[in-house]
PDB file of C-alpha atoms in Angstrom:
ATOM      1  CA  UNK S 183      31.108  87.539-192.722  1.00 52.00           C
ATOM      2  CA  UNK S 184      30.521  90.921-194.277  1.00 57.00           C
ATOM      3  CA  UNK S 185      28.109  91.839-197.076  1.00 57.00           C
ATOM      4  CA  UNK S 186      29.344  94.628-199.357  1.00 59.00           C
ATOM      5  CA  UNK S 187      26.432  96.694-200.659  1.00 56.00           C
ATOM      6  CA  UNK S 188      26.415  99.699-202.972  1.00 56.00           C
ATOM      7  CA  UNK S 189      24.745 102.956-202.027  1.00 56.00           C
ATOM      8  CA  UNK S 190      23.653 105.946-204.079  1.00 55.00           C
ATOM      9  CA  UNK S 191      23.292 109.390-202.510  1.00 53.00           C
ATOM     10  CA  UNK S 192      20.776 110.363-205.202  1.00 53.00           C
ATOM     11  CA  UNK S 193      18.509 107.376-204.604  1.00 57.00           C
ATOM     12  CA  UNK S 194      19.055 106.022-208.130  1.00 63.00           C
ATOM     13  CA  UNK S 195      19.399 102.220-208.615  1.00 70.00           C
ATOM     14  CA  UNK S 196      22.995 101.036-208.278  1.00 83.00           C
ATOM     15  CA  UNK S 197      24.341  99.072-211.258  1.00 87.00           C
ATOM     16  CA  UNK S 198      27.628  97.189-211.070  1.00 89.00           C
ATOM     17  CA  UNK S 199      30.096  98.514-213.628  1.00 89.00           C
ATOM     18  CA  UNK S 200      33.307  96.583-212.996  1.00 91.00           C
ATOM     19  CA  UNK S 201      34.527  93.913-210.586  1.00 93.00           C
ATOM     20  CA  UNK S 202      38.177  94.114-209.556  1.00 93.00           C
ATOM     21  CA  UNK S 203      38.358  90.830-207.621  1.00 93.00           C
ATOM     22  CA  UNK S 204      37.145  87.276-208.048  1.00 93.00           C
ATOM     23  CA  UNK S 205      35.762  84.709-205.666  1.00 90.00           C
ATOM     24  CA  UNK S 206      38.561  83.345-203.497  1.00 86.00           C
ATOM     25  CA  UNK S 207      40.762  86.445-203.825  1.00 89.00           C
ATOM     26  CA  UNK S 208      42.352  87.910-200.727  1.00 88.00           C
ATOM     27  CA  UNK S 209      41.509  91.578-200.070  1.00 92.00           C
ATOM     28  CA  UNK S 210      42.942  94.265-197.821  1.00 92.00           C
ATOM     29  CA  UNK S 211      41.045  96.819-195.780  1.00 92.00           C
ATOM     30  CA  UNK S 212      40.057  99.887-197.853  1.00 92.00           C
ATOM     31  CA  UNK S 213      40.993  98.135-201.119  1.00 93.00           C
ATOM     32  CA  UNK S 214      38.753  99.085-204.069  1.00 93.00           C
ATOM     33  CA  UNK S 215      37.079  95.852-205.132  1.00 92.00           C
ATOM     34  CA  UNK S 216      34.360  97.093-207.523  1.00 92.00           C
ATOM     35  CA  UNK S 217      33.029 100.165-209.322  1.00 91.00           C
ATOM     36  CA  UNK S 218      29.490 101.191-210.183  1.00 90.00           C
ATOM     37  CA  UNK S 219      28.672 102.032-213.791  1.00 88.00           C
ATOM     38  CA  UNK S 220      28.030 105.664-212.807  1.00 86.00           C
ATOM     39  CA  UNK S 221      31.708 106.137-211.924  1.00 86.00           C
ATOM     40  CA  UNK S 222      32.771 108.039-215.080  1.00 85.00           C
ATOM     41  CA  UNK S 223      29.783 110.420-214.935  1.00 86.00           C
ATOM     42  CA  UNK S 224      30.378 111.159-211.269  1.00 86.00           C
ATOM     43  CA  UNK S 225      34.071 111.841-211.890  1.00 88.00           C
ATOM     44  CA  UNK S 226      33.100 114.306-214.646  1.00 89.00           C
ATOM     45  CA  UNK S 227      30.669 116.020-212.271  1.00 88.00           C
ATOM     46  CA  UNK S 228      33.425 116.328-209.688  1.00 89.00           C
ATOM     47  CA  UNK S 229      35.792 117.913-212.232  1.00 91.00           C
ATOM     48  CA  UNK S 230      33.056 120.350-213.262  1.00 91.00           C
ATOM     49  CA  UNK S 231      32.463 121.277-209.623  1.00 90.00           C
ATOM     50  CA  UNK S 232      36.185 121.950-209.193  1.00 91.00           C
ATOM     51  CA  UNK S 233      36.167 124.173-212.273  1.00 92.00           C
ATOM     52  CA  UNK S 234      33.352 126.238-210.756  1.00 90.00           C
ATOM     53  CA  UNK S 235      35.384 126.658-207.584  1.00 91.00           C
ATOM     54  CA  UNK S 236      38.324 127.933-209.637  1.00 91.00           C
ATOM     55  CA  UNK S 237      36.099 130.449-211.439  1.00 90.00           C
ATOM     56  CA  UNK S 238      34.563 131.660-208.175  1.00 88.00           C
ATOM     57  CA  UNK S 239      38.003 132.155-206.622  1.00 88.00           C
ATOM     58  CA  UNK S 240      39.173 134.194-209.605  1.00 86.00           C
ATOM     59  CA  UNK S 241      36.042 136.337-209.378  1.00 82.00           C
ATOM     60  CA  UNK S 242      36.670 136.924-205.674  1.00 81.00           C
ATOM     61  CA  UNK S 243      40.248 137.998-206.357  1.00 78.00           C
ATOM     62  CA  UNK S 244      38.996 140.304-209.084  1.00 72.00           C
ATOM     63  CA  UNK S 245      36.343 141.933-206.892  1.00 74.00           C
ATOM     64  CA  UNK S 246      38.723 142.387-203.960  1.00 71.00           C
ATOM     65  CA  UNK S 247      41.345 143.941-206.228  1.00 65.00           C
ATOM     66  CA  UNK S 248      38.870 146.500-207.559  1.00 62.00           C
ATOM     67  CA  UNK S 249      38.990 148.018-211.041  1.00 58.00           C
ATOM     68  CA  UNK S 250      41.972 147.633-213.326  1.00 66.00           C
ATOM     69  CA  UNK S 251      44.502 150.499-213.124  1.00 68.00           C
ATOM     70  CA  UNK S 252      43.956 151.204-216.817  1.00 70.00           C
ATOM     71  CA  UNK S 253      40.204 151.657-216.253  1.00 68.00           C
ATOM     72  CA  UNK S 254      40.848 154.024-213.331  1.00 63.00           C
ATOM     73  CA  UNK S 255      43.356 156.026-215.418  1.00 73.00           C
ATOM     74  CA  UNK S 256      40.914 156.306-218.309  1.00 77.00           C
ATOM     75  CA  UNK S 257      38.173 157.527-216.016  1.00 72.00           C
ATOM     76  CA  UNK S 258      40.523 160.044-214.381  1.00 79.00           C
ATOM     77  CA  UNK S 259      41.257 161.407-217.846  1.00 83.00           C
ATOM     78  CA  UNK S 260      37.524 161.707-218.447  1.00 82.00           C
ATOM     79  CA  UNK S 261      37.141 163.733-215.226  1.00 80.00           C
ATOM     80  CA  UNK S 262      39.942 166.055-216.252  1.00 84.00           C
ATOM     81  CA  UNK S 263      38.431 166.540-219.719  1.00 83.00           C
ATOM     82  CA  UNK S 264      35.107 167.616-218.266  1.00 82.00           C
ATOM     83  CA  UNK S 265      36.856 169.913-215.788  1.00 86.00           C
ATOM     84  CA  UNK S 266      38.502 171.731-218.699  1.00 86.00           C
ATOM     85  CA  UNK S 267      35.210 171.811-220.585  1.00 85.00           C
ATOM     86  CA  UNK S 268      33.408 173.297-217.567  1.00 85.00           C
ATOM     87  CA  UNK S 269      36.063 175.950-216.997  1.00 86.00           C
ATOM     88  CA  UNK S 270      35.918 176.924-220.661  1.00 87.00           C
ATOM     89  CA  UNK S 271      32.120 177.091-220.632  1.00 84.00           C
ATOM     90  CA  UNK S 272      32.104 179.190-217.457  1.00 87.00           C
ATOM     91  CA  UNK S 273      34.601 181.709-218.872  1.00 85.00           C
ATOM     92  CA  UNK S 274      32.677 181.951-222.115  1.00 83.00           C
ATOM     93  CA  UNK S 275      29.407 182.459-220.262  1.00 82.00           C
ATOM     94  CA  UNK S 276      30.895 185.150-217.989  1.00 84.00           C
ATOM     95  CA  UNK S 277      32.437 186.976-220.952  1.00 81.00           C
ATOM     96  CA  UNK S 278      29.160 187.085-222.903  1.00 77.00           C
ATOM     97  CA  UNK S 279      27.133 187.954-219.805  1.00 77.00           C
ATOM     98  CA  UNK S 280      29.358 191.026-219.212  1.00 77.00           C
ATOM     99  CA  UNK S 281      28.698 192.435-222.712  1.00 74.00           C
ATOM    100  CA  UNK S 282      25.210 193.502-221.743  1.00 67.00           C
ATOM    101  CA  UNK S 283      23.102 194.678-224.674  1.00 65.00           C
ATOM    102  CA  UNK S 284      25.719 193.656-227.223  1.00 66.00           C
ATOM    103  CA  UNK S 285      24.608 189.986-227.096  1.00 68.00           C
ATOM    104  CA  UNK S 286      21.229 188.360-227.416  1.00 76.00           C
ATOM    105  CA  UNK S 287      19.431 186.576-224.610  1.00 76.00           C
ATOM    106  CA  UNK S 288      19.457 183.337-226.595  1.00 80.00           C
ATOM    107  CA  UNK S 289      23.256 183.433-226.803  1.00 76.00           C
ATOM    108  CA  UNK S 290      23.539 183.848-223.026  1.00 76.00           C
ATOM    109  CA  UNK S 291      20.980 181.071-222.430  1.00 78.00           C
ATOM    110  CA  UNK S 292      22.924 178.727-224.714  1.00 82.00           C
ATOM    111  CA  UNK S 293      26.159 179.377-222.845  1.00 80.00           C
ATOM    112  CA  UNK S 294      24.391 178.870-219.490  1.00 83.00           C
ATOM    113  CA  UNK S 295      23.039 175.540-220.722  1.00 86.00           C
ATOM    114  CA  UNK S 296      26.565 174.539-221.770  1.00 84.00           C
ATOM    115  CA  UNK S 297      27.786 175.261-218.206  1.00 85.00           C
ATOM    116  CA  UNK S 298      24.944 173.176-216.728  1.00 88.00           C
ATOM    117  CA  UNK S 299      25.643 170.241-219.059  1.00 88.00           C
ATOM    118  CA  UNK S 300      29.378 170.327-218.294  1.00 85.00           C
ATOM    119  CA  UNK S 301      28.681 170.483-214.557  1.00 87.00           C
ATOM    120  CA  UNK S 302      26.434 167.412-214.647  1.00 88.00           C
ATOM    121  CA  UNK S 303      28.865 165.499-216.852  1.00 86.00           C
ATOM    122  CA  UNK S 304      31.741 166.322-214.474  1.00 84.00           C
ATOM    123  CA  UNK S 305      29.707 165.095-211.467  1.00 86.00           C
ATOM    124  CA  UNK S 306      28.884 161.815-213.222  1.00 86.00           C
ATOM    125  CA  UNK S 307      32.513 161.295-214.228  1.00 79.00           C
ATOM    126  CA  UNK S 308      33.651 161.857-210.634  1.00 79.00           C
ATOM    127  CA  UNK S 309      31.024 159.419-209.312  1.00 79.00           C
ATOM    128  CA  UNK S 310      32.155 156.828-211.846  1.00 76.00           C
ATOM    129  CA  UNK S 311      35.762 157.331-210.759  1.00 71.00           C
ATOM    130  CA  UNK S 312      34.798 156.900-207.096  1.00 72.00           C
ATOM    131  CA  UNK S 313      32.884 153.701-207.843  1.00 70.00           C
ATOM    132  CA  UNK S 314      35.868 152.266-209.722  1.00 63.00           C
ATOM    133  CA  UNK S 315      38.158 153.032-206.811  1.00 61.00           C
ATOM    134  CA  UNK S 316      35.796 151.563-204.196  1.00 63.00           C
ATOM    135  CA  UNK S 317      35.541 147.851-203.249  1.00 61.00           C
ATOM    136  CA  UNK S 318      32.023 147.350-201.944  1.00 68.00           C
ATOM    137  CA  UNK S 319      31.694 144.844-199.059  1.00 75.00           C
ATOM    138  CA  UNK S 320      28.353 143.660-200.448  1.00 73.00           C
ATOM    139  CA  UNK S 321      29.997 142.648-203.736  1.00 74.00           C
ATOM    140  CA  UNK S 322      32.746 140.789-201.888  1.00 77.00           C
ATOM    141  CA  UNK S 323      30.256 138.924-199.679  1.00 83.00           C
ATOM    142  CA  UNK S 324      28.163 137.935-202.681  1.00 84.00           C
ATOM    143  CA  UNK S 325      31.133 136.387-204.482  1.00 83.00           C
ATOM    144  CA  UNK S 326      32.274 134.698-201.271  1.00 85.00           C
ATOM    145  CA  UNK S 327      28.829 133.124-200.918  1.00 89.00           C
ATOM    146  CA  UNK S 328      29.072 131.877-204.501  1.00 88.00           C
ATOM    147  CA  UNK S 329      32.480 130.383-203.703  1.00 90.00           C
ATOM    148  CA  UNK S 330      31.148 128.591-200.613  1.00 90.00           C
ATOM    149  CA  UNK S 331      28.261 127.173-202.632  1.00 91.00           C
ATOM    150  CA  UNK S 332      30.728 125.902-205.241  1.00 91.00           C
ATOM    151  CA  UNK S 333      32.822 124.270-202.509  1.00 92.00           C
ATOM    152  CA  UNK S 334      29.747 122.547-201.046  1.00 92.00           C
ATOM    153  CA  UNK S 335      28.740 121.292-204.486  1.00 90.00           C
ATOM    154  CA  UNK S 336      32.257 119.910-204.939  1.00 90.00           C
ATOM    155  CA  UNK S 337      31.999 118.075-201.597  1.00 90.00           C
ATOM    156  CA  UNK S 338      28.685 116.527-202.668  1.00 89.00           C
ATOM    157  CA  UNK S 339      30.120 115.527-206.048  1.00 88.00           C
ATOM    158  CA  UNK S 340      33.139 114.033-204.280  1.00 90.00           C
ATOM    159  CA  UNK S 341      30.921 112.028-201.939  1.00 87.00           C
ATOM    160  CA  UNK S 342      28.895 110.724-204.890  1.00 87.00           C
ATOM    161  CA  UNK S 343      32.070 109.782-206.735  1.00 88.00           C
ATOM    162  CA  UNK S 344      33.499 108.030-203.681  1.00 88.00           C
ATOM    163  CA  UNK S 345      30.218 106.142-203.170  1.00 86.00           C
ATOM    164  CA  UNK S 346      30.621 104.622-206.632  1.00 88.00           C
ATOM    165  CA  UNK S 347      33.749 102.803-205.409  1.00 90.00           C
ATOM    166  CA  UNK S 348      33.197  99.699-203.303  1.00 91.00           C
ATOM    167  CA  UNK S 349      35.981  99.173-200.767  1.00 92.00           C
ATOM    168  CA  UNK S 350      36.701  96.232-198.541  1.00 92.00           C
ATOM    169  CA  UNK S 351      36.079  97.050-194.859  1.00 90.00           C
ATOM    170  CA  UNK S 352      38.269  94.171-193.679  1.00 88.00           C
ATOM    171  CA  UNK S 353      41.341  92.108-194.385  1.00 88.00           C
ATOM    172  CA  UNK S 354      39.792  88.921-195.680  1.00 87.00           C
ATOM    173  CA  UNK S 355      38.725  86.894-198.667  1.00 87.00           C
ATOM    174  CA  UNK S 356      35.930  87.081-201.247  1.00 90.00           C
ATOM    175  CA  UNK S 357      33.737  84.052-200.674  1.00 87.00           C
ATOM    176  CA  UNK S 358      30.752  84.970-202.865  1.00 88.00           C
ATOM    177  CA  UNK S 359      29.879  87.422-205.641  1.00 90.00           C
ATOM    178  CA  UNK S 360      26.169  88.276-205.722  1.00 90.00           C
ATOM    179  CA  UNK S 361      26.069  90.864-208.541  1.00 89.00           C
ATOM    180  CA  UNK S 362      28.013  90.807-211.796  1.00 90.00           C
ATOM    181  CA  UNK S 363      28.705  93.789-214.141  1.00 89.00           C
ATOM    182  CA  UNK S 364      25.480  95.155-215.582  1.00 87.00           C
ATOM    183  CA  UNK S 365      23.328  93.786-212.773  1.00 87.00           C
ATOM    184  CA  UNK S 366      21.453  95.881-210.235  1.00 86.00           C
ATOM    185  CA  UNK S 367      22.594  95.576-206.639  1.00 85.00           C
ATOM    186  CA  UNK S 368      20.025  93.698-204.595  1.00 84.00           C
ATOM    187  CA  UNK S 369      19.483  92.977-200.928  1.00 82.00           C
ATOM    188  CA  UNK S 370      22.422  90.565-200.880  1.00 83.00           C
ATOM    189  CA  UNK S 371      24.830  93.312-201.937  1.00 86.00           C
ATOM    190  CA  UNK S 372      27.687  92.785-204.374  1.00 89.00           C
ATOM    191  CA  UNK S 373      30.157  90.709-202.368  1.00 88.00           C
ATOM    192  CA  UNK S 374      30.254  88.475-199.363  1.00 88.00           C
ATOM    193  CA  UNK S 375      33.577  88.683-197.527  1.00 89.00           C
ATOM    194  CA  UNK S 376      35.032  86.709-194.664  1.00 84.00           C
ATOM    195  CA  UNK S 377      37.941  87.827-192.457  1.00 84.00           C
ATOM    196  CA  UNK S 378      41.208  85.934-192.669  1.00 78.00           C
ATOM    197  CA  UNK S 379      41.464  85.797-188.929  1.00 81.00           C
ATOM    198  CA  UNK S 380      40.286  85.236-186.346  1.00 87.00           C
ATOM    199  CA  UNK S 381      38.073  82.375-187.501  1.00 88.00           C
ATOM    200  CA  UNK S 382      35.232  81.055-185.365  1.00 90.00           C
ATOM    201  CA  UNK S 383      33.122  77.957-185.103  1.00 92.00           C
ATOM    202  CA  UNK S 384      29.572  78.634-183.862  1.00 92.00           C
ATOM    203  CA  UNK S 385      28.471  75.694-181.757  1.00 92.00           C
ATOM    204  CA  UNK S 386      24.833  75.086-180.862  1.00 92.00           C
ATOM    205  CA  UNK S 387      24.781  74.070-177.186  1.00 91.00           C
ATOM    206  CA  UNK S 388      21.601  72.333-175.947  1.00 90.00           C
ATOM    207  CA  UNK S 389      19.861  74.510-173.387  1.00 89.00           C
ATOM    208  CA  UNK S 390      20.243  71.775-170.783  1.00 89.00           C
ATOM    209  CA  UNK S 391      24.043  71.850-171.103  1.00 90.00           C
ATOM    210  CA  UNK S 392      24.698  75.584-171.426  1.00 91.00           C
ATOM    211  CA  UNK S 393      25.131  76.045-167.653  1.00 91.00           C
ATOM    212  CA  UNK S 394      28.295  73.918-167.829  1.00 92.00           C
ATOM    213  CA  UNK S 395      29.911  75.935-170.645  1.00 94.00           C
ATOM    214  CA  UNK S 396      32.346  78.701-169.677  1.00 93.00           C
ATOM    215  CA  UNK S 397      34.422  81.235-171.572  1.00 94.00           C
ATOM    216  CA  UNK S 398      37.994  79.966-171.814  1.00 94.00           C
ATOM    217  CA  UNK S 399      37.152  76.277-172.072  1.00 94.00           C
ATOM    218  CA  UNK S 400      38.996  74.343-174.746  1.00 95.00           C
ATOM    219  CA  UNK S 401      37.161  72.620-177.587  1.00 95.00           C
ATOM    220  CA  UNK S 402      37.957  69.907-180.126  1.00 95.00           C
ATOM    221  CA  UNK S 403      36.568  70.461-183.633  1.00 93.00           C
ATOM    222  CA  UNK S 404      36.265  67.691-186.224  1.00 92.00           C
ATOM    223  CA  UNK S 405      34.437  67.106-189.473  1.00 89.00           C
ATOM    224  CA  UNK S 406      34.608  65.455-192.892  1.00 87.00           C
ATOM    225  CA  UNK S 407      35.914  68.618-194.528  1.00 87.00           C
ATOM    226  CA  UNK S 408      38.894  68.924-192.185  1.00 90.00           C
ATOM    227  CA  UNK S 409      42.241  67.221-192.691  1.00 89.00           C
ATOM    228  CA  UNK S 410      42.188  66.366-188.991  1.00 91.00           C
ATOM    229  CA  UNK S 411      40.785  67.589-185.694  1.00 93.00           C
ATOM    230  CA  UNK S 412      41.616  71.180-184.741  1.00 92.00           C
ATOM    231  CA  UNK S 413      41.526  72.991-181.442  1.00 95.00           C
ATOM    232  CA  UNK S 414      39.828  76.160-180.242  1.00 94.00           C
ATOM    233  CA  UNK S 415      38.745  78.143-177.201  1.00 95.00           C
ATOM    234  CA  UNK S 416      35.270  79.259-176.141  1.00 95.00           C
ATOM    235  CA  UNK S 417      35.394  83.054-176.473  1.00 94.00           C
ATOM    236  CA  UNK S 418      31.757  84.107-176.228  1.00 94.00           C
ATOM    237  CA  UNK S 419      28.432  82.578-175.181  1.00 93.00           C
ATOM    238  CA  UNK S 420      25.156  83.868-176.548  1.00 91.00           C
ATOM    239  CA  UNK S 421      22.306  85.252-174.452  1.00 90.00           C
ATOM    240  CA  UNK S 422      19.427  84.019-176.603  1.00 89.00           C
ATOM    241  CA  UNK S 423      17.822  80.597-176.347  1.00 90.00           C
ATOM    242  CA  UNK S 424      16.517  79.724-179.805  1.00 88.00           C
ATOM    243  CA  UNK S 425      15.456  76.913-182.080  1.00 84.00           C
ATOM    244  CA  UNK S 426      18.176  74.642-183.426  1.00 80.00           C
ATOM    245  CA  UNK S 427      19.403  75.884-186.821  1.00 75.00           C
ATOM    246  CA  UNK S 428      21.751  73.093-187.876  1.00 69.00           C
ATOM    247  CA  UNK S 429      19.706  70.005-188.702  1.00 58.00           C
ATOM    248  CA  UNK S 430      21.185  66.600-187.932  1.00 58.00           C
ATOM    249  CA  UNK S 431      22.491  64.501-190.798  1.00 52.00           C
ATOM    250  CA  UNK S 432      20.186  61.654-189.736  1.00 52.00           C
ATOM    251  CA  UNK S 433      16.571  62.755-190.373  1.00 52.00           C
ATOM    252  CA  UNK S 434      15.380  60.250-187.797  1.00 47.00           C
ATOM    253  CA  UNK S 435      17.095  62.188-185.011  1.00 47.00           C
ATOM    254  CA  UNK S 436      15.126  64.684-182.974  1.00 49.00           C
ATOM    255  CA  UNK S 437      15.895  68.223-184.250  1.00 54.00           C
ATOM    256  CA  UNK S 438      13.382  70.442-182.506  1.00 59.00           C
ATOM    257  CA  UNK S 439      15.584  71.178-179.478  1.00 77.00           C
ATOM    258  CA  UNK S 440      16.376  74.632-178.152  1.00 89.00           C
ATOM    259  CA  UNK S 441      19.979  75.782-178.091  1.00 91.00           C
ATOM    260  CA  UNK S 442      22.343  78.616-177.188  1.00 93.00           C
ATOM    261  CA  UNK S 443      25.150  79.646-179.552  1.00 93.00           C
ATOM    262  CA  UNK S 444      28.758  79.593-178.368  1.00 94.00           C
ATOM    263  CA  UNK S 445      31.575  81.155-180.388  1.00 94.00           C
ATOM    264  CA  UNK S 446      34.771  79.135-180.411  1.00 95.00           C
ATOM    265  CA  UNK S 447      37.929  80.848-181.662  1.00 94.00           C
ATOM    266  CA  UNK S 448      39.981  78.463-183.800  1.00 93.00           C
ATOM    267  CA  UNK S 449      43.665  78.222-182.881  1.00 93.00           C
ATOM    268  CA  UNK S 450      44.844  77.885-186.508  1.00 90.00           C
ATOM    269  CA  UNK S 451      42.679  80.163-188.663  1.00 87.00           C
ATOM    270  CA  UNK S 452      44.356  78.948-191.863  1.00 85.00           C
ATOM    271  CA  UNK S 453      42.861  75.493-191.360  1.00 87.00           C
ATOM    272  CA  UNK S 454      39.321  76.779-191.984  1.00 85.00           C
ATOM    273  CA  UNK S 455      39.743  79.982-194.042  1.00 80.00           C
ATOM    274  CA  UNK S 456      38.400  78.283-197.182  1.00 80.00           C
ATOM    275  CA  UNK S 457      35.709  76.282-195.375  1.00 84.00           C
ATOM    276  CA  UNK S 458      33.106  78.923-194.586  1.00 82.00           C
ATOM    277  CA  UNK S 459      29.788  77.356-193.436  1.00 83.00           C
ATOM    278  CA  UNK S 460      31.356  73.913-193.040  1.00 86.00           C
ATOM    279  CA  UNK S 461      29.338  71.726-190.670  1.00 89.00           C
ATOM    280  CA  UNK S 462      31.521  70.289-187.939  1.00 91.00           C
ATOM    281  CA  UNK S 463      31.284  68.429-184.654  1.00 91.00           C
ATOM    282  CA  UNK S 464      32.396  70.217-181.489  1.00 93.00           C
ATOM    283  CA  UNK S 465      33.353  68.659-178.168  1.00 93.00           C
ATOM    284  CA  UNK S 466      33.872  71.179-175.367  1.00 93.00           C
ATOM    285  CA  UNK S 467      36.173  70.063-172.566  1.00 89.00           C
ATOM    286  CA  UNK S 468      34.151  70.791-169.438  1.00 81.00           C
TER     287      UNK S 468
END
């Protein structure tokens, strides 16, 4: 048998949201059989994480592409404007400076200041143009790091979302539901499943008889819950001598014996698929 428990990667209590199977239903391996109540929130978190990845990828494309051609063209025009302004200021300054005593010192100083201002403005415009045309590796690496972080967050959100789905690990049948919608998942988990096949009978062999039991021996299985006797084969013998677990129907019988478990594979699994935990009598053909 298999117990299906719910797990939360955040450590929060797990609450059953929806059951998709009932007791007695057959299930297939990897089939979704229940959802936790956090499912919708976790799906929203996963979508948000994907949106952040999309934004980070667009930013990376933008940084790698550099400035827009229109921005570069506008800045080039600004450089050319200041080049013209500087040339004009230089010519004006040279013309006034050549007049000697016919101009005042303040006029010459004003024209010199105009040349200095135009020179600095032209340098700044050229630097701005260079920065627009340059793709800095540091900027690219920063955006790439942001993209990787977004991808990791998406993986975590995906894992959380997947953990809110309870899937069957086997092909089998639901034999017990331990937690209904709205209930917290306890130590018993949500479901108890049993495989369809193979089916086994666990026989308690008295410690004095275990030396005569061998793998491959045939066994006859009978009991009140069976339509008739069925057959099986000893497939495995336990290594642990332990106290008897199955008490005799007659309380007057001695029940404190020590036993070894033997697993007997039933020939026709369908005969006992709906009889989990049935108490039977086993006779091994020595």
